mmCIF file of C-alpha atoms and ligand atoms in Angstrom:
data_model
loop_
_atom_site.group_PDB
_atom_site.id
_atom_site.type_symbol
_atom_site.label_atom_id
_atom_site.label_comp_id
_atom_site.label_asym_id
_atom_site.label_seq_id
_atom_site.Cartn_x
_atom_site.Cartn_y
_atom_site.Cartn_z
ATOM 1 C CA ALA A 7 61.159 117.529 131.639
ATOM 2 C CA LYS A 8 59.931 120.674 133.325
ATOM 3 C CA ALA A 9 58.891 118.788 136.543
ATOM 4 C CA ALA A 10 62.490 117.164 136.407
ATOM 5 C CA GLY A 11 63.954 120.445 136.432
ATOM 6 C CA LYS A 12 61.625 121.627 139.344
ATOM 7 C CA GLY A 13 62.802 118.405 141.357
ATOM 8 C CA ARG A 14 66.164 119.037 140.600
ATOM 9 C CA PHE A 15 65.582 122.484 141.992
ATOM 10 C CA HIS A 16 64.239 121.240 144.945
ATOM 11 C CA PHE A 17 66.739 118.743 145.569
ATOM 12 C CA TYR A 18 69.673 121.386 145.566
ATOM 13 C CA GLN A 19 67.520 123.837 147.571
ATOM 14 C CA SER A 20 67.558 121.147 150.372
ATOM 15 C CA GLN A 21 70.991 120.040 149.987
ATOM 16 C CA LEU A 22 71.770 124.157 150.374
ATOM 17 C CA SER A 23 69.652 124.420 153.420
ATOM 18 C CA GLU A 24 70.918 121.198 155.159
ATOM 19 C CA TYR A 25 74.570 122.485 154.376
ATOM 20 C CA LEU A 26 73.727 125.953 155.631
ATOM 21 C CA LEU A 27 72.225 124.012 158.765
ATOM 22 C CA MET A 28 75.013 122.090 159.575
ATOM 23 C CA ARG A 29 77.185 125.450 158.883
ATOM 24 C CA VAL A 30 75.075 127.341 161.436
ATOM 25 C CA SER A 31 74.764 124.473 164.123
ATOM 26 C CA ARG A 32 78.828 123.776 163.728
ATOM 27 C CA GLU A 33 79.174 127.584 164.255
ATOM 28 C CA GLU A 34 76.604 127.610 167.097
ATOM 29 C CA ALA A 35 78.501 124.473 168.619
ATOM 30 C CA LEU A 36 81.831 126.436 168.847
ATOM 31 C CA ARG A 37 80.481 129.443 170.228
ATOM 32 C CA GLN A 38 79.068 127.500 172.776
ATOM 33 C CA ALA A 39 82.093 125.658 173.380
ATOM 34 C CA ILE A 40 83.987 128.986 173.674
ATOM 35 C CA GLU A 41 81.407 130.342 175.986
ATOM 36 C CA ARG A 42 81.705 127.228 178.335
ATOM 37 C CA ASP A 43 85.449 127.278 178.194
ATOM 38 C CA GLU A 44 85.706 123.857 177.045
ATOM 39 C CA PHE A 45 89.092 124.703 175.005
ATOM 40 C CA VAL A 46 92.692 123.259 176.595
ATOM 41 C CA LEU A 47 96.322 123.987 175.489
ATOM 42 C CA TYR A 48 98.802 120.978 174.905
ATOM 43 C CA TYR A 49 102.278 121.794 174.843
ATOM 44 C CA GLN A 50 104.934 120.763 172.392
ATOM 45 C CA PRO A 51 108.658 120.890 173.333
ATOM 46 C CA ARG A 52 111.226 122.703 171.293
ATOM 47 C CA VAL A 53 114.688 121.610 171.903
ATOM 48 C CA ASP A 54 118.228 122.782 171.022
ATOM 49 C CA ALA A 55 119.349 120.393 168.045
ATOM 50 C CA ALA A 56 122.747 119.815 169.288
ATOM 51 C CA THR A 57 121.956 119.191 172.977
ATOM 52 C CA GLY A 58 118.555 118.429 173.286
ATOM 53 C CA LYS A 59 118.091 121.121 175.922
ATOM 54 C CA LEU A 60 114.589 122.169 176.276
ATOM 55 C CA CYS A 61 114.122 125.690 174.835
ATOM 56 C CA SER A 62 110.557 126.346 174.388
ATOM 57 C CA MET A 63 106.986 125.170 173.972
ATOM 58 C CA GLU A 64 104.203 125.798 171.484
ATOM 59 C CA ALA A 65 100.810 125.992 172.917
ATOM 60 C CA LEU A 66 98.249 123.786 170.732
ATOM 61 C CA VAL A 67 94.850 124.166 171.244
ATOM 62 C CA ARG A 68 92.426 121.061 171.728
ATOM 63 C CA TRP A 69 88.491 120.915 172.116
ATOM 64 C CA ILE A 70 87.601 118.818 175.083
ATOM 65 C CA HIS A 71 83.984 118.138 173.962
ATOM 66 C CA PRO A 72 81.663 116.935 176.761
ATOM 67 C CA GLU A 73 80.436 113.946 174.627
ATOM 68 C CA ARG A 74 82.963 113.499 171.899
ATOM 69 C CA GLY A 75 86.211 113.987 173.955
ATOM 70 C CA LEU A 76 89.327 115.413 172.761
ATOM 71 C CA ILE A 77 88.829 117.075 169.377
ATOM 72 C CA PRO A 78 92.105 118.174 167.263
ATOM 73 C CA PRO A 79 92.629 121.416 165.828
ATOM 74 C CA SER A 80 92.207 120.488 162.173
ATOM 75 C CA GLU A 81 88.494 119.841 162.831
ATOM 76 C CA PHE A 82 87.348 123.021 164.261
ATOM 77 C CA ILE A 83 89.797 125.932 163.377
ATOM 78 C CA PRO A 84 88.614 125.952 159.794
ATOM 79 C CA VAL A 85 84.923 126.613 161.318
ATOM 80 C CA ALA A 86 86.687 129.044 163.730
ATOM 81 C CA GLU A 87 88.163 130.924 160.754
ATOM 82 C CA GLU A 88 85.298 130.611 158.543
ATOM 83 C CA THR A 89 83.196 132.216 161.253
ATOM 84 C CA GLY A 90 85.318 134.809 162.743
ATOM 85 C CA LEU A 91 85.082 132.943 166.089
ATOM 86 C CA ILE A 92 89.030 132.249 165.965
ATOM 87 C CA VAL A 93 89.284 135.928 167.126
ATOM 88 C CA GLN A 94 87.473 134.995 170.490
ATOM 89 C CA LEU A 95 89.269 131.914 170.620
ATOM 90 C CA GLY A 96 92.522 133.016 169.670
ATOM 91 C CA GLU A 97 92.110 135.464 172.773
ATOM 92 C CA GLN A 98 91.401 132.497 175.145
ATOM 93 C CA VAL A 99 94.566 130.785 173.749
ATOM 94 C CA ILE A 100 96.488 133.927 174.839
ATOM 95 C CA ALA A 101 94.971 134.065 178.357
ATOM 96 C CA LYS A 102 95.238 130.509 178.899
ATOM 97 C CA THR A 103 99.034 130.821 177.721
ATOM 98 C CA CYS A 104 99.988 133.459 180.384
ATOM 99 C CA ALA A 105 97.664 131.826 183.011
ATOM 100 C CA GLN A 106 99.718 128.821 182.392
ATOM 101 C CA LEU A 107 103.044 130.532 182.887
ATOM 102 C CA ALA A 108 101.788 131.932 186.054
ATOM 103 C CA ILE A 109 100.824 128.544 187.552
ATOM 104 C CA TRP A 110 104.191 126.758 186.474
ATOM 105 C CA ARG A 111 105.861 129.761 188.102
ATOM 106 C CA ALA A 112 103.902 129.482 191.392
ATOM 107 C CA GLN A 113 105.061 125.943 191.465
ATOM 108 C CA GLY A 114 108.431 126.900 191.661
ATOM 109 C CA LEU A 115 109.118 125.399 187.953
ATOM 110 C CA PRO A 116 112.049 127.052 185.870
ATOM 111 C CA PRO A 117 110.539 129.475 183.501
ATOM 112 C CA VAL A 118 110.228 128.191 179.702
ATOM 113 C CA PRO A 119 109.157 130.238 176.935
ATOM 114 C CA LEU A 120 105.746 129.458 175.220
ATOM 115 C CA SER A 121 104.663 130.490 171.858
ATOM 116 C CA VAL A 122 100.937 130.694 170.455
ATOM 117 C CA ASN A 123 99.712 130.206 167.088
ATOM 118 C CA VAL A 124 98.097 133.808 165.668
ATOM 119 C CA SER A 125 95.909 133.133 162.772
ATOM 120 C CA ALA A 126 96.083 135.778 159.801
ATOM 121 C CA LEU A 127 92.386 136.722 160.321
ATOM 122 C CA GLN A 128 93.026 137.339 164.021
ATOM 123 C CA PHE A 129 95.940 139.351 163.157
ATOM 124 C CA ASN A 130 94.009 141.508 160.924
ATOM 125 C CA GLN A 131 90.773 141.583 162.796
ATOM 126 C CA GLY A 132 91.726 140.781 166.495
ATOM 127 C CA LYS A 133 93.320 143.217 169.033
ATOM 128 C CA VAL A 134 96.332 140.691 169.249
ATOM 129 C CA ARG A 135 98.743 143.497 170.611
ATOM 130 C CA GLU A 136 96.110 144.580 173.276
ATOM 131 C CA VAL A 137 95.298 141.126 174.054
ATOM 132 C CA LEU A 138 98.809 140.260 174.643
ATOM 133 C CA ALA A 139 99.781 143.376 176.890
ATOM 134 C CA GLN A 140 96.419 142.874 178.836
ATOM 135 C CA TYR A 141 96.916 139.131 179.857
ATOM 136 C CA MET A 142 100.766 139.674 180.307
ATOM 137 C CA ALA A 143 99.985 142.378 182.848
ATOM 138 C CA ARG A 144 97.289 140.530 184.653
ATOM 139 C CA TYR A 145 99.488 137.714 185.062
ATOM 140 C CA HIS A 146 102.642 139.388 185.578
ATOM 141 C CA ILE A 147 104.178 137.638 182.537
ATOM 142 C CA ASP A 148 107.843 138.656 181.413
ATOM 143 C CA PRO A 149 107.168 139.429 177.674
ATOM 144 C CA ALA A 150 110.403 137.708 176.650
ATOM 145 C CA LEU A 151 108.684 134.538 177.543
ATOM 146 C CA ILE A 152 105.935 134.601 174.973
ATOM 147 C CA GLY A 153 106.345 134.414 171.198
ATOM 148 C CA ILE A 154 103.743 134.698 168.319
ATOM 149 C CA GLU A 155 103.668 132.469 165.636
ATOM 150 C CA LEU A 156 102.295 133.676 162.498
ATOM 151 C CA THR A 157 102.263 132.196 158.902
ATOM 152 C CA GLU A 158 103.923 133.950 155.861
ATOM 153 C CA SER A 159 100.468 134.589 154.484
ATOM 154 C CA CYS A 160 99.969 136.965 157.243
ATOM 155 C CA MET A 161 103.181 138.836 156.418
ATOM 156 C CA VAL A 162 102.497 139.364 152.793
ATOM 157 C CA ALA A 163 98.679 140.290 153.460
ATOM 158 C CA ASP A 164 98.093 143.614 151.686
ATOM 159 C CA GLY A 165 97.247 146.317 154.405
ATOM 160 C CA ALA A 166 100.428 148.550 154.511
ATOM 161 C CA ASN A 167 99.976 148.462 158.466
ATOM 162 C CA VAL A 168 101.051 144.493 158.911
ATOM 163 C CA PRO A 169 104.364 145.668 159.430
ATOM 164 C CA LEU A 170 103.403 148.660 161.956
ATOM 165 C CA GLU A 171 101.360 146.214 163.665
ATOM 166 C CA LEU A 172 104.250 143.877 164.163
ATOM 167 C CA ASN A 173 106.595 146.570 165.071
ATOM 168 C CA ALA A 174 104.121 147.526 167.872
ATOM 169 C CA ILE A 175 103.754 144.105 168.986
ATOM 170 C CA ARG A 176 107.641 143.327 168.870
ATOM 171 C CA LYS A 177 108.061 146.618 171.161
ATOM 172 C CA LEU A 178 105.963 144.649 173.831
ATOM 173 C CA GLY A 179 108.947 142.232 173.735
ATOM 174 C CA VAL A 180 107.283 139.308 172.543
ATOM 175 C CA LYS A 181 108.938 136.947 169.913
ATOM 176 C CA LEU A 182 108.040 136.783 166.394
ATOM 177 C CA LEU A 183 108.190 133.379 164.827
ATOM 178 C CA ILE A 184 107.034 132.568 161.077
ATOM 179 C CA ASP A 185 105.214 129.391 161.343
ATOM 180 C CA ASP A 186 105.204 126.732 158.102
ATOM 181 C CA PHE A 187 108.260 128.568 156.645
ATOM 182 C CA GLY A 188 108.922 127.598 152.978
ATOM 183 C CA THR A 189 105.248 127.107 152.314
ATOM 184 C CA GLY A 190 104.336 130.727 151.438
ATOM 185 C CA TYR A 191 106.190 133.415 149.619
ATOM 186 C CA SER A 192 107.574 135.888 152.093
ATOM 187 C CA SER A 193 110.825 137.198 150.859
ATOM 188 C CA LEU A 194 114.227 137.701 152.416
ATOM 189 C CA SER A 195 113.815 141.387 152.634
ATOM 190 C CA GLN A 196 110.690 141.107 154.387
ATOM 191 C CA LEU A 197 111.917 138.768 157.070
ATOM 192 C CA GLN A 198 114.815 141.411 157.954
ATOM 193 C CA GLU A 199 112.474 144.237 157.707
ATOM 194 C CA LEU A 200 110.176 142.637 160.108
ATOM 195 C CA ASP A 201 113.006 141.692 162.597
ATOM 196 C CA VAL A 202 111.902 138.008 162.657
ATOM 197 C CA ASP A 203 113.237 136.034 165.473
ATOM 198 C CA VAL A 204 112.597 132.525 164.661
ATOM 199 C CA LEU A 205 111.884 130.561 161.230
ATOM 200 C CA LYS A 206 109.650 127.221 161.834
ATOM 201 C CA VAL A 207 110.480 125.223 158.700
ATOM 202 C CA ASP A 208 107.441 123.311 157.755
ATOM 203 C CA ARG A 209 107.625 119.639 158.228
ATOM 204 C CA ALA A 210 107.206 119.117 154.585
ATOM 205 C CA PHE A 211 110.797 120.235 154.329
ATOM 206 C CA THR A 212 112.135 117.827 157.357
ATOM 207 C CA LYS A 213 110.523 114.833 155.481
ATOM 208 C CA LYS A 214 112.250 115.720 152.252
ATOM 209 C CA LEU A 215 115.709 116.112 154.162
ATOM 210 C CA SER A 216 116.610 112.258 153.977
ATOM 211 C CA GLN A 217 114.896 111.413 150.828
ATOM 212 C CA SER A 218 117.008 113.290 148.277
ATOM 213 C CA GLN A 219 120.256 115.659 147.918
ATOM 214 C CA GLN A 220 117.868 118.532 146.813
ATOM 215 C CA GLY A 221 115.710 118.222 150.216
ATOM 216 C CA LEU A 222 118.828 118.382 152.180
ATOM 217 C CA ALA A 223 120.276 121.234 149.760
ATOM 218 C CA PHE A 224 116.754 123.391 150.352
ATOM 219 C CA PHE A 225 117.375 122.914 153.993
ATOM 220 C CA LYS A 226 120.864 123.955 154.214
ATOM 221 C CA ALA A 227 120.173 127.372 152.200
ATOM 222 C CA ILE A 228 117.491 128.233 154.533
ATOM 223 C CA VAL A 229 119.847 127.755 157.824
ATOM 224 C CA SER A 230 122.609 129.698 155.932
ATOM 225 C CA MET A 231 120.464 132.385 154.814
ATOM 226 C CA ALA A 232 118.723 132.633 158.401
ATOM 227 C CA GLN A 233 122.382 132.777 160.128
ATOM 228 C CA ALA A 234 123.328 135.586 157.829
ATOM 229 C CA LEU A 235 119.920 137.498 159.008
ATOM 230 C CA ASP A 236 120.792 136.307 162.802
ATOM 231 C CA ILE A 237 117.300 134.542 162.891
ATOM 232 C CA GLU A 238 117.065 131.013 164.306
ATOM 233 C CA VAL A 239 115.822 127.923 162.678
ATOM 234 C CA VAL A 240 113.469 125.286 164.052
ATOM 235 C CA ALA A 241 112.652 122.210 162.101
ATOM 236 C CA GLU A 242 109.029 121.365 162.594
ATOM 237 C CA GLY A 243 107.947 117.598 162.542
ATOM 238 C CA VAL A 244 111.214 115.806 163.322
ATOM 239 C CA GLU A 245 110.251 112.211 163.562
ATOM 240 C CA THR A 246 113.299 110.042 163.372
ATOM 241 C CA ALA A 247 116.974 109.832 164.512
ATOM 242 C CA GLU A 248 117.996 110.304 161.031
ATOM 243 C CA GLN A 249 116.412 113.428 160.498
ATOM 244 C CA LEU A 250 117.854 114.807 163.799
ATOM 245 C CA ARG A 251 121.173 113.675 162.798
ATOM 246 C CA LEU A 252 121.235 115.588 159.276
ATOM 247 C CA LEU A 253 119.837 118.715 160.856
ATOM 248 C CA GLN A 254 122.852 118.557 163.470
ATOM 249 C CA THR A 255 125.237 118.593 160.208
ATOM 250 C CA LEU A 256 123.330 121.385 158.928
ATOM 251 C CA ALA A 257 123.756 123.439 162.388
ATOM 252 C CA CYS A 258 119.785 123.718 162.445
ATOM 253 C CA SER A 259 119.396 125.594 165.871
ATOM 254 C CA GLU A 260 116.211 123.644 167.256
ATOM 255 C CA VAL A 261 113.864 120.906 166.439
ATOM 256 C CA GLN A 262 110.433 120.001 167.525
ATOM 257 C CA GLY A 263 108.469 116.825 166.525
ATOM 258 C CA HIS A 264 107.323 113.600 167.629
ATOM 259 C CA TYR A 265 110.905 112.016 167.889
ATOM 260 C CA VAL A 266 111.457 114.378 170.760
ATOM 261 C CA SER A 267 108.015 114.532 172.252
ATOM 262 C CA ARG A 268 104.211 114.712 171.092
ATOM 263 C CA PRO A 269 102.175 117.769 172.527
ATOM 264 C CA LEU A 270 101.435 117.001 176.094
ATOM 265 C CA PRO A 271 98.667 118.223 178.546
ATOM 266 C CA ALA A 272 99.780 121.056 181.104
ATOM 267 C CA ASP A 273 100.195 118.330 183.689
ATOM 268 C CA GLU A 274 102.970 116.147 182.284
ATOM 269 C CA VAL A 275 105.089 119.173 181.377
ATOM 270 C CA PRO A 276 106.502 119.970 184.682
ATOM 271 C CA ALA A 277 108.403 116.523 184.545
ATOM 272 C CA LEU A 278 110.118 117.479 181.241
ATOM 273 C CA MET A 279 110.697 120.998 182.840
ATOM 274 C CA ARG A 280 112.832 119.161 185.535
ATOM 275 C CA GLN A 281 114.355 116.881 183.093
ATOM 276 C CA ARG A 282 115.733 119.500 181.129
ATOM 277 C CA PHE A 283 117.292 117.511 178.427
ATOM 278 C CA LEU A 284 114.995 115.615 176.128
ATOM 279 C CA PHE A 285 117.375 113.536 174.466
HETATM 280 P P1 LIG B 3 100.964 124.206 163.495
HETATM 281 O O1 LIG B 3 100.888 125.470 164.063
HETATM 282 O O2 LIG B 3 101.996 123.689 162.281
HETATM 283 O O3 LIG B 3 101.199 123.046 164.756
HETATM 284 C C1 LIG B 3 102.322 121.896 164.554
HETATM 285 C C2 LIG B 3 101.307 120.421 164.326
HETATM 286 O O4 LIG B 3 102.085 119.379 164.025
HETATM 287 C C3 LIG B 3 100.504 120.573 165.616
HETATM 288 O O5 LIG B 3 99.432 119.440 165.033
HETATM 289 C C4 LIG B 3 101.584 119.363 165.885
HETATM 290 O O6 LIG B 3 101.030 118.131 166.678
HETATM 291 C C5 LIG B 3 101.977 118.552 164.769
HETATM 292 N N1 LIG B 3 103.251 117.897 164.865
HETATM 293 C C6 LIG B 3 104.465 117.812 165.912
HETATM 294 N N2 LIG B 3 104.970 117.438 165.679
HETATM 295 C C7 LIG B 3 105.105 116.499 164.639
HETATM 296 C C8 LIG B 3 105.831 115.283 163.661
HETATM 297 O O7 LIG B 3 106.659 114.710 164.224
HETATM 298 N N3 LIG B 3 104.840 114.759 162.837
HETATM 299 C C9 LIG B 3 103.639 115.118 162.538
HETATM 300 N N4 LIG B 3 103.209 114.085 161.441
HETATM 301 N N5 LIG B 3 103.043 116.104 163.233
HETATM 302 C C10 LIG B 3 103.528 116.675 164.240
HETATM 303 P P2 LIG B 3 97.943 120.076 165.833
HETATM 304 O O8 LIG B 3 98.224 120.147 167.175
HETATM 305 O O9 LIG B 3 96.871 118.872 165.434
HETATM 306 O O10 LIG B 3 97.850 121.442 165.315
HETATM 307 C C11 LIG B 3 97.259 121.615 163.891
HETATM 308 C C12 LIG B 3 97.236 123.170 163.300
HETATM 309 O O11 LIG B 3 96.100 123.524 164.129
HETATM 310 C C13 LIG B 3 98.687 123.996 163.981
HETATM 311 O O12 LIG B 3 99.715 123.535 162.817
HETATM 312 C C14 LIG B 3 97.935 125.270 163.831
HETATM 313 O O13 LIG B 3 97.834 125.812 162.415
HETATM 314 C C15 LIG B 3 96.406 125.058 164.172
HETATM 315 N N6 LIG B 3 96.506 125.499 165.645
HETATM 316 C C16 LIG B 3 96.512 124.853 166.777
HETATM 317 N N7 LIG B 3 96.323 125.509 167.816
HETATM 318 C C17 LIG B 3 96.099 126.765 167.389
HETATM 319 C C18 LIG B 3 95.647 127.845 167.857
HETATM 320 O O14 LIG B 3 95.748 128.217 169.334
HETATM 321 N N8 LIG B 3 95.357 129.028 167.323
HETATM 322 C C19 LIG B 3 95.473 128.784 165.601
HETATM 323 N N9 LIG B 3 94.772 129.839 165.238
HETATM 324 N N10 LIG B 3 95.580 127.782 165.311
HETATM 325 C C20 LIG B 3 95.913 126.717 165.911
HETATM 326 CA CA1 LIG B 4 102.549 126.833 164.998
HETATM 327 CA CA1 LIG B 5 103.881 124.519 161.623
HETATM 328 CA CA1 LIG B 6 117.236 138.658 165.426
#
């Protein structure tokens, strides 16, 4: 029995070290990818729900792996968060967003605002405000063209300096968007205090729109609450004409989702900018 116990211990130990090894190698791979600049941004349009007019685009990161090709964020953002590398990666995302706006401007395209995702860890540990200020200045970007998407968990994090920091960021002139709204626990008063510009309602609620009266009522309540606070509402993950129709009856401001467009590589964006109305 003793021998078996020992064997088991060895088994666990080797599994553990295998796990650690894998983690370390994944971290190392990610670190290298950041150094080698293997990340690119895709852009997904957000359009006016009533007219289909292009309003803004969300920058979504992808890893172009030299052997594996395009890797979606679900496969590396969690590792980036666990290891803290999200801070550096998030800085690259901000830098690339500003650089891209400058490229499109140089091509004579009409300016379209972009929003970037900022993870809670990046917000708490990084210098988001400084980085935004630095790259907007470097590329001469009008701050009104930049938005940051933060989740509710970020808003309600303990540190009393969250509202202070957000305020300082808002003072730069950039927009504040709440991502995945409805999945967390932010309150009405918090949204008002933080001077939020846009609520992006999580796609789980868009899905429920056409599934039940309750789903519709929930969305309706968010829209009227947001209207009262002078906050715009974007429905995420709009995939069908029926969802769009329902959102139009609720007077939801904007929609984003596969029904309008999937996220696109930068070189496919100018055509959309010229098109202007996407449905
Ligand atoms: P998110 O911020 O909620 O972004 C929306 C995600 O939904 C994107 O996935 C987008 O491709 C997907 N999507 C858009 N429309 C539809 C639709 O109609 N149906 C469905 N089923 N999905 C749709 P993606 O690009 O794979 O990104 C996943 C998540 O990774 C993002 O969720 C965001 O949390 C994170 N992420 C992406 N880029 C960054 C980044 O630069 N920094 C950070 N911190 N996180 C990022
Ligand atoms: Ca987002
Ligand atoms: Ca979202
Ligand atoms: Ca407002």
